[in-house]
Amino acid sequence: MPLRQPALVERMRPFTSTIFAEITALATRTGAINLGQGFPDTDGPRLILDAAAAAIHSGRNQYPPGPGVPALREAVAQHQKRFYGMDVDPESEVLVTAGATEGIAATIMALCEPGDEVVTFDPVYDSYAASVALAGAVRRTVTLRWPDFAVDEIELRAAFGPRTRVVLLNSPHNPTGTVFGRATLELIAELAREHGAVVVTDEVYEHQVYDDAVHVPMATLPGMSEQTVTISSAGKTFSVTGWKVGWLHGPAELVAAARAVKQFLTFVNAGPLQPAVATALGLGDDFYRSLATGLRAKRDLLCDGLRAAGFEVSVPRGTYFVVADAAPLGFDDGVELCQRLPELAGVAAVPVSVFYDDPDAARSLVRFAFCKRDDVLREAVDRLGRLGRVSR
Ligand code: PMP
Ligand code: GLN
């Protein structure tokens, strides 16, 4: 008998492929420099690679404990204390996840009943919309607009209502590079408290902030540790995006809820990599400082190059992405430009409009990643310099 309906359930039909996979495939096919998908082109510190290898060779290859290996949970708690002064109980308030992605999915699925509302900030990291859809919940969107991508208070207030269950926040923010300031965070916190909503905060770029920007974790705001789930990951900080080791922490009840879902998504993950990430989190201040200093120089290299090539640039204060406007070069459609960019300039980038519910908010905007070697960035900038001379 033929299938009665399409294989994929309706709520997941808008999510059949990811822009990152598409653009990486395009870059691979064409040999373009891939400034699309955000992953570094160098490995993380030798020390942690060795720690992972040692764990594999010393027999740590079976299922780790459900909440994560004790050393990593302890290291997460110490990291939160060291950088932000937070007190986190590694026993009951930390869960290790398969990347931040699983942490987000498990938390949303644990907290949201069908029809519950989740406030998100557009442009939104693609997995958020899919996680909300998986839960059968509904997104209420606050739009961050070019060029400063600030939160509009009126729009923010309007996004909250009686069914608001979660505010899904991401700061430093991908793709815009915005670092939410204390005043904005306080406003979000006030509204979350007023509506009894949980703030789920994705802080995977916590150590990638530049200039005078300061990363303020939502959970450090007065009263917010009680209703915040904080999510982060080793991928960005330690340049090991393929390891997919993330973690979340928050009040024991919320963490237990996320754990209940996680145990039936992956049960556990990355046994031998977990002790290596514990080692990584304990790296000295020099490591964390040079991560930000190195990336800031790369940001400047790319931003200068994009400007010289004719783009208008919104200089990011966090993450390793920069959003540029291609309209001054005569390209009004970022999606079309990103499809043609490998052929026009030998570089791949990601259109920003795909992260917005309202693509008109970002028609001609394009995102470039700068977590690449300096010589690669220089070559990319050189190639992009040709764009001004090509016909549209
Ligand atoms: N959140 C944001 C904002 C991201 O940019 C990414 C990209 N990797 C993730 C989550 C996913 O992190 P992970 O690879 O640890 O799942
Ligand atoms: N977080 C990375 C980015 O924003 C990519 C992650 C992915 O490919 N899903 O580019």
Tab-separated table of C-alpha atoms and ligand atoms in Angstrom:
chain	number	residue	atom	x	y	z
A	1	MET	CA	0.000	0.000	0.000
A	2	PRO	CA	1.390	3.475	-0.852
A	3	LEU	CA	2.203	5.749	2.073
A	4	ARG	CA	-0.849	7.704	3.181
A	5	GLN	CA	1.048	10.938	3.748
A	6	PRO	CA	4.469	12.509	3.126
A	7	ALA	CA	7.161	10.886	5.254
A	8	LEU	CA	8.075	13.995	7.213
A	9	VAL	CA	5.629	15.345	9.789
A	10	GLU	CA	4.175	18.712	8.920
A	11	ARG	CA	5.809	20.625	11.747
A	12	MET	CA	9.289	19.686	10.478
A	13	ARG	CA	8.679	20.287	6.776
A	14	PRO	CA	10.154	23.800	6.790
A	15	PHE	CA	13.396	22.333	8.146
A	16	THR	CA	14.599	19.823	5.567
A	17	SER	CA	18.091	21.260	5.135
A	18	THR	CA	20.318	23.771	6.884
A	19	ILE	CA	21.831	26.792	5.207
A	20	PHE	CA	25.224	25.879	6.711
A	21	ALA	CA	25.276	22.440	5.107
A	22	GLU	CA	24.111	23.904	1.784
A	23	ILE	CA	26.761	26.612	1.691
A	24	THR	CA	29.542	24.254	2.815
A	25	ALA	CA	28.555	21.827	0.049
A	26	LEU	CA	28.643	24.705	-2.438
A	27	ALA	CA	32.068	25.823	-1.189
A	28	THR	CA	33.433	22.268	-1.410
A	29	ARG	CA	32.019	21.778	-4.895
A	30	THR	CA	33.485	25.031	-6.199
A	31	GLY	CA	36.705	25.128	-4.184
A	32	ALA	CA	35.688	28.511	-2.731
A	33	ILE	CA	37.098	29.805	0.558
A	34	ASN	CA	34.379	28.895	3.039
A	35	LEU	CA	33.488	31.899	5.180
A	36	GLY	CA	29.926	30.555	5.379
A	37	GLN	CA	29.609	27.862	8.044
A	38	GLY	CA	31.226	28.994	11.289
A	39	PHE	CA	34.049	26.611	12.139
A	40	PRO	CA	37.735	27.352	12.725
A	41	ASP	CA	40.312	26.057	10.248
A	42	THR	CA	42.828	25.250	12.984
A	43	ASP	CA	42.505	22.773	15.830
A	44	GLY	CA	42.117	23.674	19.458
A	45	PRO	CA	44.991	23.634	22.000
A	46	ARG	CA	47.332	20.630	21.781
A	47	LEU	CA	46.835	19.946	25.468
A	48	ILE	CA	43.187	19.121	25.038
A	49	LEU	CA	43.689	17.043	21.895
A	50	ASP	CA	46.225	15.008	23.861
A	51	ALA	CA	43.816	14.712	26.788
A	52	ALA	CA	41.153	13.275	24.446
A	53	ALA	CA	43.609	10.825	22.897
A	54	ALA	CA	44.806	9.785	26.354
A	55	ALA	CA	41.204	9.195	27.472
A	56	ILE	CA	40.564	6.977	24.447
A	57	HIS	CA	43.751	5.004	25.030
A	58	SER	CA	43.117	4.591	28.726
A	59	GLY	CA	39.817	2.831	28.253
A	60	ARG	CA	37.277	5.622	28.761
A	61	ASN	CA	35.251	4.397	25.840
A	62	GLN	CA	32.007	3.161	27.367
A	63	TYR	CA	28.869	5.065	28.357
A	64	PRO	CA	29.642	7.961	30.675
A	65	PRO	CA	27.172	8.746	33.514
A	66	GLY	CA	23.843	10.249	32.373
A	67	PRO	CA	24.456	13.785	33.659
A	68	GLY	CA	28.042	13.783	32.301
A	69	VAL	CA	31.399	12.768	33.807
A	70	PRO	CA	31.879	14.276	37.282
A	71	ALA	CA	35.142	16.018	36.267
A	72	LEU	CA	33.384	17.944	33.497
A	73	ARG	CA	30.398	18.903	35.637
A	74	GLU	CA	32.821	20.100	38.286
A	75	ALA	CA	34.815	22.047	35.654
A	76	VAL	CA	31.642	23.732	34.371
A	77	ALA	CA	30.741	24.809	37.914
A	78	GLN	CA	34.270	26.130	38.510
A	79	HIS	CA	34.261	27.988	35.190
A	80	GLN	CA	30.997	29.740	36.098
A	81	LYS	CA	32.443	30.685	39.489
A	82	ARG	CA	35.771	31.875	38.059
A	83	PHE	CA	34.387	34.045	35.267
A	84	TYR	CA	31.008	35.155	36.617
A	85	GLY	CA	31.006	34.515	40.378
A	86	MET	CA	28.117	32.042	40.106
A	87	ASP	CA	27.552	29.203	42.546
A	88	VAL	CA	26.561	26.082	40.648
A	89	ASP	CA	26.139	22.628	42.209
A	90	PRO	CA	27.868	20.141	39.877
A	91	GLU	CA	25.752	17.277	41.230
A	92	SER	CA	22.265	18.552	40.608
A	93	GLU	CA	22.578	21.703	38.515
A	94	VAL	CA	24.720	20.678	35.500
A	95	LEU	CA	23.947	18.460	32.516
A	96	VAL	CA	26.407	17.576	29.740
A	97	THR	CA	24.784	17.538	26.291
A	98	ALA	CA	25.654	16.658	22.693
A	99	GLY	CA	26.654	20.209	21.858
A	100	ALA	CA	24.654	23.289	22.702
A	101	THR	CA	22.230	22.153	20.005
A	102	GLU	CA	21.008	19.200	22.051
A	103	GLY	CA	20.909	21.350	25.181
A	104	ILE	CA	18.582	23.794	23.434
A	105	ALA	CA	16.361	21.072	21.949
A	106	ALA	CA	16.126	19.091	25.191
A	107	THR	CA	15.324	22.186	27.253
A	108	ILE	CA	12.640	23.470	24.902
A	109	MET	CA	11.038	20.045	24.595
A	110	ALA	CA	11.159	19.594	28.364
A	111	LEU	CA	9.600	22.957	29.177
A	112	CYS	CA	7.045	23.632	26.439
A	113	GLU	CA	3.613	22.118	26.045
A	114	PRO	CA	2.119	22.291	22.543
A	115	GLY	CA	0.874	25.831	21.992
A	116	ASP	CA	3.167	27.402	24.576
A	117	GLU	CA	5.020	30.467	23.339
A	118	VAL	CA	8.752	31.016	23.049
A	119	VAL	CA	10.107	34.538	22.584
A	120	THR	CA	13.066	34.587	20.172
A	121	PHE	CA	15.194	37.307	18.642
A	122	ASP	CA	15.336	37.405	14.849
A	123	PRO	CA	17.677	36.764	13.093
A	124	VAL	CA	17.554	33.491	14.954
A	125	TYR	CA	20.049	30.611	14.955
A	126	ASP	CA	18.406	27.973	12.792
A	127	SER	CA	18.125	25.203	15.366
A	128	TYR	CA	15.906	27.340	17.611
A	129	ALA	CA	12.985	27.409	15.192
A	130	ALA	CA	13.311	23.666	14.600
A	131	SER	CA	13.445	22.918	18.353
A	132	VAL	CA	10.390	25.055	18.999
A	133	ALA	CA	8.575	23.279	16.154
A	134	LEU	CA	9.582	19.849	17.494
A	135	ALA	CA	7.992	20.781	20.809
A	136	GLY	CA	4.817	21.942	19.042
A	137	ALA	CA	5.377	25.362	20.605
A	138	VAL	CA	5.009	28.724	18.879
A	139	ARG	CA	7.666	31.370	18.316
A	140	ARG	CA	6.977	35.041	19.110
A	141	THR	CA	9.597	37.106	17.388
A	142	VAL	CA	11.443	40.278	18.314
A	143	THR	CA	13.246	41.643	15.270
A	144	LEU	CA	16.793	43.002	15.522
A	145	ARG	CA	17.365	45.416	12.647
A	146	TRP	CA	20.401	46.423	10.634
A	147	PRO	CA	22.757	48.143	11.300
A	148	ASP	CA	22.892	48.134	15.118
A	149	PHE	CA	20.529	45.188	15.752
A	150	ALA	CA	19.241	46.694	19.003
A	151	VAL	CA	16.214	45.298	20.877
A	152	ASP	CA	13.115	47.456	20.436
A	153	GLU	CA	11.397	47.755	23.821
A	154	ILE	CA	7.890	48.095	22.423
A	155	GLU	CA	8.318	45.048	20.228
A	156	LEU	CA	9.831	43.113	23.129
A	157	ARG	CA	6.938	43.905	25.471
A	158	ALA	CA	4.442	42.964	22.749
A	159	ALA	CA	6.064	39.550	22.288
A	160	PHE	CA	5.109	38.490	25.840
A	161	GLY	CA	1.668	37.165	26.677
A	162	PRO	CA	-0.211	34.731	28.923
A	163	ARG	CA	1.231	31.697	27.097
A	164	THR	CA	4.865	32.808	27.221
A	165	ARG	CA	6.780	29.864	28.644
A	166	VAL	CA	10.357	30.527	27.531
A	167	VAL	CA	12.546	33.388	26.344
A	168	LEU	CA	15.242	31.881	24.136
A	169	LEU	CA	18.104	34.306	24.204
A	170	ASN	CA	21.473	34.232	22.468
A	171	SER	CA	24.206	36.638	23.502
A	172	PRO	CA	26.763	37.176	22.032
A	173	HIS	CA	24.366	36.825	19.136
A	174	ASN	CA	24.817	34.781	15.982
A	175	PRO	CA	24.648	36.024	13.222
A	176	THR	CA	24.674	39.740	14.109
A	177	GLY	CA	27.637	39.795	16.514
A	178	THR	CA	25.611	41.873	18.985
A	179	VAL	CA	26.436	41.562	22.682
A	180	PHE	CA	23.294	42.336	24.682
A	181	GLY	CA	24.002	45.075	27.214
A	182	ARG	CA	22.970	44.999	30.852
A	183	ALA	CA	19.998	47.337	30.362
A	184	THR	CA	18.523	45.141	27.630
A	185	LEU	CA	19.089	42.010	29.697
A	186	GLU	CA	17.417	43.654	32.697
A	187	LEU	CA	14.375	44.493	30.623
A	188	ILE	CA	14.146	40.912	29.333
A	189	ALA	CA	14.582	39.641	32.911
A	190	GLU	CA	11.849	41.921	34.216
A	191	LEU	CA	9.401	40.695	31.563
A	192	ALA	CA	10.367	37.057	32.143
A	193	ARG	CA	9.765	37.455	35.885
A	194	GLU	CA	6.458	39.231	35.310
A	195	HIS	CA	5.239	36.367	33.088
A	196	GLY	CA	6.785	33.500	35.060
A	197	ALA	CA	8.798	32.513	31.993
A	198	VAL	CA	12.091	30.614	31.949
A	199	VAL	CA	15.009	32.291	30.196
A	200	VAL	CA	17.018	29.799	28.171
A	201	THR	CA	20.245	31.562	27.302
A	202	ASP	CA	22.666	30.328	24.660
A	203	GLU	CA	26.101	31.682	25.538
A	204	VAL	CA	28.313	29.615	23.242
A	205	TYR	CA	30.260	32.743	22.213
A	206	GLU	CA	30.803	33.877	25.823
A	207	HIS	CA	34.587	34.171	25.389
A	208	GLN	CA	34.486	35.840	21.977
A	209	VAL	CA	33.807	39.484	22.874
A	210	TYR	CA	35.792	42.497	21.724
A	211	ASP	CA	36.515	46.154	22.422
A	212	ASP	CA	34.599	47.427	25.438
A	213	ALA	CA	31.882	44.774	25.230
A	214	VAL	CA	31.288	42.659	28.321
A	215	HIS	CA	29.420	39.369	28.332
A	216	VAL	CA	26.829	39.460	31.105
A	217	PRO	CA	25.229	36.045	31.752
A	218	MET	CA	21.483	36.363	32.291
A	219	ALA	CA	21.717	34.085	35.338
A	220	THR	CA	23.854	36.688	37.165
A	221	LEU	CA	21.061	39.286	37.146
A	222	PRO	CA	19.214	39.711	40.457
A	223	GLY	CA	16.698	36.919	40.961
A	224	MET	CA	17.388	35.319	37.592
A	225	SER	CA	19.424	32.277	38.608
A	226	GLU	CA	16.115	30.781	39.797
A	227	GLN	CA	14.524	30.857	36.362
A	228	THR	CA	17.385	30.650	33.872
A	229	VAL	CA	18.906	27.725	31.997
A	230	THR	CA	22.389	28.663	30.755
A	231	ILE	CA	23.772	26.767	27.778
A	232	SER	CA	27.288	26.713	26.368
A	233	SER	CA	29.625	24.431	24.493
A	234	ALA	CA	33.263	23.520	23.900
A	235	GLY	CA	33.000	23.905	20.132
A	236	LYS	CA	33.568	27.663	19.854
A	237	THR	CA	35.808	28.344	22.844
A	238	PHE	CA	38.230	25.493	22.185
A	239	SER	CA	37.952	25.257	18.380
A	240	VAL	CA	36.566	21.713	18.427
A	241	THR	CA	33.177	22.167	16.753
A	242	GLY	CA	33.116	18.507	15.685
A	243	TRP	CA	33.317	17.214	19.247
A	244	LYS	CA	29.786	18.308	20.071
A	245	VAL	CA	30.313	18.583	23.800
A	246	GLY	CA	27.995	21.119	25.403
A	247	TRP	CA	26.485	21.683	28.806
A	248	LEU	CA	23.653	23.432	30.530
A	249	HIS	CA	23.150	24.553	34.091
A	250	GLY	CA	20.347	26.052	36.114
A	251	PRO	CA	18.062	25.256	39.047
A	252	ALA	CA	17.944	21.518	39.767
A	253	GLU	CA	14.302	21.203	38.740
A	254	LEU	CA	14.883	22.705	35.286
A	255	VAL	CA	18.065	20.697	34.741
A	256	ALA	CA	16.261	17.487	35.751
A	257	ALA	CA	13.542	18.313	33.217
A	258	ALA	CA	16.099	18.734	30.418
A	259	ARG	CA	17.851	15.538	31.541
A	260	ALA	CA	14.587	13.597	31.275
A	261	VAL	CA	14.408	14.500	27.578
A	262	LYS	CA	18.134	14.188	26.845
A	263	GLN	CA	18.237	10.631	28.117
A	264	PHE	CA	15.922	9.591	25.276
A	265	LEU	CA	17.552	11.705	22.585
A	266	THR	CA	21.153	10.544	22.966
A	267	PHE	CA	21.160	9.066	26.510
A	268	VAL	CA	24.824	10.148	26.855
A	269	ASN	CA	27.510	11.393	24.478
A	270	ALA	CA	31.217	11.861	23.792
A	271	GLY	CA	32.534	9.782	26.731
A	272	PRO	CA	36.281	10.226	26.139
A	273	LEU	CA	35.953	13.837	25.013
A	274	GLN	CA	34.282	14.923	28.239
A	275	PRO	CA	37.426	14.665	30.429
A	276	ALA	CA	39.358	16.567	27.741
A	277	VAL	CA	36.815	19.394	27.843
A	278	ALA	CA	37.131	19.421	31.643
A	279	THR	CA	40.878	20.011	31.161
A	280	ALA	CA	40.150	22.712	28.573
A	281	LEU	CA	37.799	24.676	30.827
A	282	GLY	CA	40.600	24.908	33.369
A	283	LEU	CA	43.059	26.545	30.936
A	284	GLY	CA	44.706	29.692	32.249
A	285	ASP	CA	43.614	33.274	31.715
A	286	ASP	CA	46.213	33.632	28.944
A	287	PHE	CA	44.339	31.154	26.795
A	288	TYR	CA	41.021	32.967	27.157
A	289	ARG	CA	42.623	36.385	26.635
A	290	SER	CA	44.495	35.390	23.521
A	291	LEU	CA	41.391	33.765	22.051
A	292	ALA	CA	39.622	37.134	22.095
A	293	THR	CA	42.673	39.164	21.066
A	294	GLY	CA	43.407	36.881	18.130
A	295	LEU	CA	39.814	36.944	16.916
A	296	ARG	CA	39.552	40.711	17.270
A	297	ALA	CA	42.497	41.125	14.887
A	298	LYS	CA	40.841	38.738	12.427
A	299	ARG	CA	37.590	40.677	12.730
A	300	ASP	CA	39.409	43.888	11.847
A	301	LEU	CA	41.164	42.267	8.913
A	302	LEU	CA	37.884	41.018	7.472
A	303	CYS	CA	35.870	44.167	8.220
A	304	ASP	CA	38.524	46.399	6.605
A	305	GLY	CA	38.659	44.107	3.591
A	306	LEU	CA	34.880	44.027	3.209
A	307	ARG	CA	34.711	47.804	3.388
A	308	ALA	CA	37.501	48.127	0.819
A	309	ALA	CA	35.563	45.732	-1.429
A	310	GLY	CA	32.531	48.030	-1.253
A	311	PHE	CA	30.362	46.399	1.418
A	312	GLU	CA	28.823	48.315	4.275
A	313	VAL	CA	29.763	46.582	7.514
A	314	SER	CA	28.175	46.257	10.961
A	315	VAL	CA	31.222	45.742	13.164
A	316	PRO	CA	30.484	42.871	15.580
A	317	ARG	CA	31.417	43.144	19.259
A	318	GLY	CA	31.080	39.412	19.783
A	319	THR	CA	31.041	35.986	18.022
A	320	TYR	CA	33.167	35.252	14.972
A	321	PHE	CA	30.726	36.522	12.390
A	322	VAL	CA	30.326	39.818	10.598
A	323	VAL	CA	27.200	40.944	8.786
A	324	ALA	CA	27.756	43.078	5.693
A	325	ASP	CA	25.376	44.819	3.313
A	326	ALA	CA	25.968	44.055	-0.355
A	327	ALA	CA	23.529	46.719	-1.595
A	328	PRO	CA	26.245	49.388	-2.113
A	329	LEU	CA	27.849	46.928	-4.553
A	330	GLY	CA	24.575	46.666	-6.458
A	331	PHE	CA	23.530	43.275	-5.048
A	332	ASP	CA	20.054	43.553	-3.553
A	333	ASP	CA	19.410	39.864	-2.961
A	334	GLY	CA	21.714	38.159	-0.447
A	335	VAL	CA	20.393	34.675	-1.228
A	336	GLU	CA	21.195	35.081	-4.898
A	337	LEU	CA	24.556	36.671	-4.129
A	338	CYS	CA	25.566	33.780	-1.849
A	339	GLN	CA	24.685	31.290	-4.565
A	340	ARG	CA	26.868	33.193	-7.053
A	341	LEU	CA	29.662	34.347	-4.734
A	342	PRO	CA	31.874	31.256	-5.239
A	343	GLU	CA	31.751	31.769	-8.991
A	344	LEU	CA	32.075	35.581	-8.809
A	345	ALA	CA	34.803	35.785	-6.182
A	346	GLY	CA	35.824	32.299	-5.016
A	347	VAL	CA	34.395	32.917	-1.532
A	348	ALA	CA	31.357	31.407	0.220
A	349	ALA	CA	29.112	33.281	2.678
A	350	VAL	CA	25.663	32.863	4.213
A	351	PRO	CA	22.621	35.034	3.413
A	352	VAL	CA	21.216	36.624	6.575
A	353	SER	CA	17.591	36.772	5.397
A	354	VAL	CA	17.206	33.020	5.998
A	355	PHE	CA	17.456	33.684	9.745
A	356	TYR	CA	14.522	36.110	9.718
A	357	ASP	CA	10.781	35.406	9.646
A	358	ASP	CA	10.572	38.595	7.619
A	359	PRO	CA	13.261	38.279	4.931
A	360	ASP	CA	12.709	41.939	3.995
A	361	ALA	CA	14.520	42.887	7.197
A	362	ALA	CA	17.736	41.590	5.650
A	363	ARG	CA	17.352	41.306	1.872
A	364	SER	CA	20.880	42.339	0.915
A	365	LEU	CA	22.713	41.233	4.076
A	366	VAL	CA	25.371	38.544	4.042
A	367	ARG	CA	27.260	36.867	6.920
A	368	PHE	CA	30.983	36.096	6.774
A	369	ALA	CA	32.916	34.047	9.375
A	370	PHE	CA	36.358	35.237	10.478
A	371	CYS	CA	37.505	32.204	12.528
A	372	LYS	CA	40.046	31.390	9.814
A	373	ARG	CA	43.834	31.624	9.430
A	374	ASP	CA	45.097	35.115	8.592
A	375	ASP	CA	46.450	34.034	5.204
A	376	VAL	CA	43.042	32.561	4.328
A	377	LEU	CA	41.263	35.757	5.366
A	378	ARG	CA	43.737	37.877	3.364
A	379	GLU	CA	43.179	35.769	0.284
A	380	ALA	CA	39.401	35.942	0.773
A	381	VAL	CA	39.495	39.719	1.122
A	382	ASP	CA	41.667	39.968	-1.955
A	383	ARG	CA	39.193	37.909	-3.948
A	384	LEU	CA	36.209	39.877	-2.662
A	385	GLY	CA	37.945	42.999	-3.955
A	386	ARG	CA	37.069	41.753	-7.450
A	387	LEU	CA	33.348	42.002	-6.792
A	388	GLY	CA	33.173	45.689	-7.578
A	389	ARG	CA	34.321	44.930	-11.098
A	390	VAL	CA	31.896	42.128	-11.990
A	391	SER	CA	28.587	42.680	-13.715
A	392	ARG	CA	25.483	41.952	-11.697
B	1	PMP	N1	24.083	28.227	19.292
B	1	PMP	C1	24.628	29.120	18.459
B	1	PMP	C2	24.232	30.554	18.561
B	1	PMP	C3	25.548	28.719	17.495
B	1	PMP	O1	26.076	29.604	16.655
B	1	PMP	C4	25.886	27.369	17.415
B	1	PMP	C5	26.833	26.982	16.329
B	1	PMP	N2	27.575	25.990	16.483
B	1	PMP	C6	25.303	26.468	18.311
B	1	PMP	C7	24.398	26.943	19.227
B	1	PMP	C8	25.576	25.009	18.272
B	1	PMP	O2	26.580	24.634	19.112
B	1	PMP	P1	27.070	23.119	19.186
B	1	PMP	O3	27.905	22.863	17.977
B	1	PMP	O4	27.818	23.040	20.448
B	1	PMP	O5	25.861	22.268	19.168
B	2	GLN	N1	27.069	27.548	14.340
B	2	GLN	C1	27.664	27.502	13.041
B	2	GLN	C2	27.255	28.724	12.265
B	2	GLN	O1	26.443	29.484	12.701
B	2	GLN	C3	27.286	26.303	12.214
B	2	GLN	C4	26.594	25.195	12.855
B	2	GLN	C5	25.929	24.273	11.882
B	2	GLN	O2	26.431	24.002	10.797
B	2	GLN	N2	24.779	23.817	12.241
B	2	GLN	O3	27.735	28.901	11.178
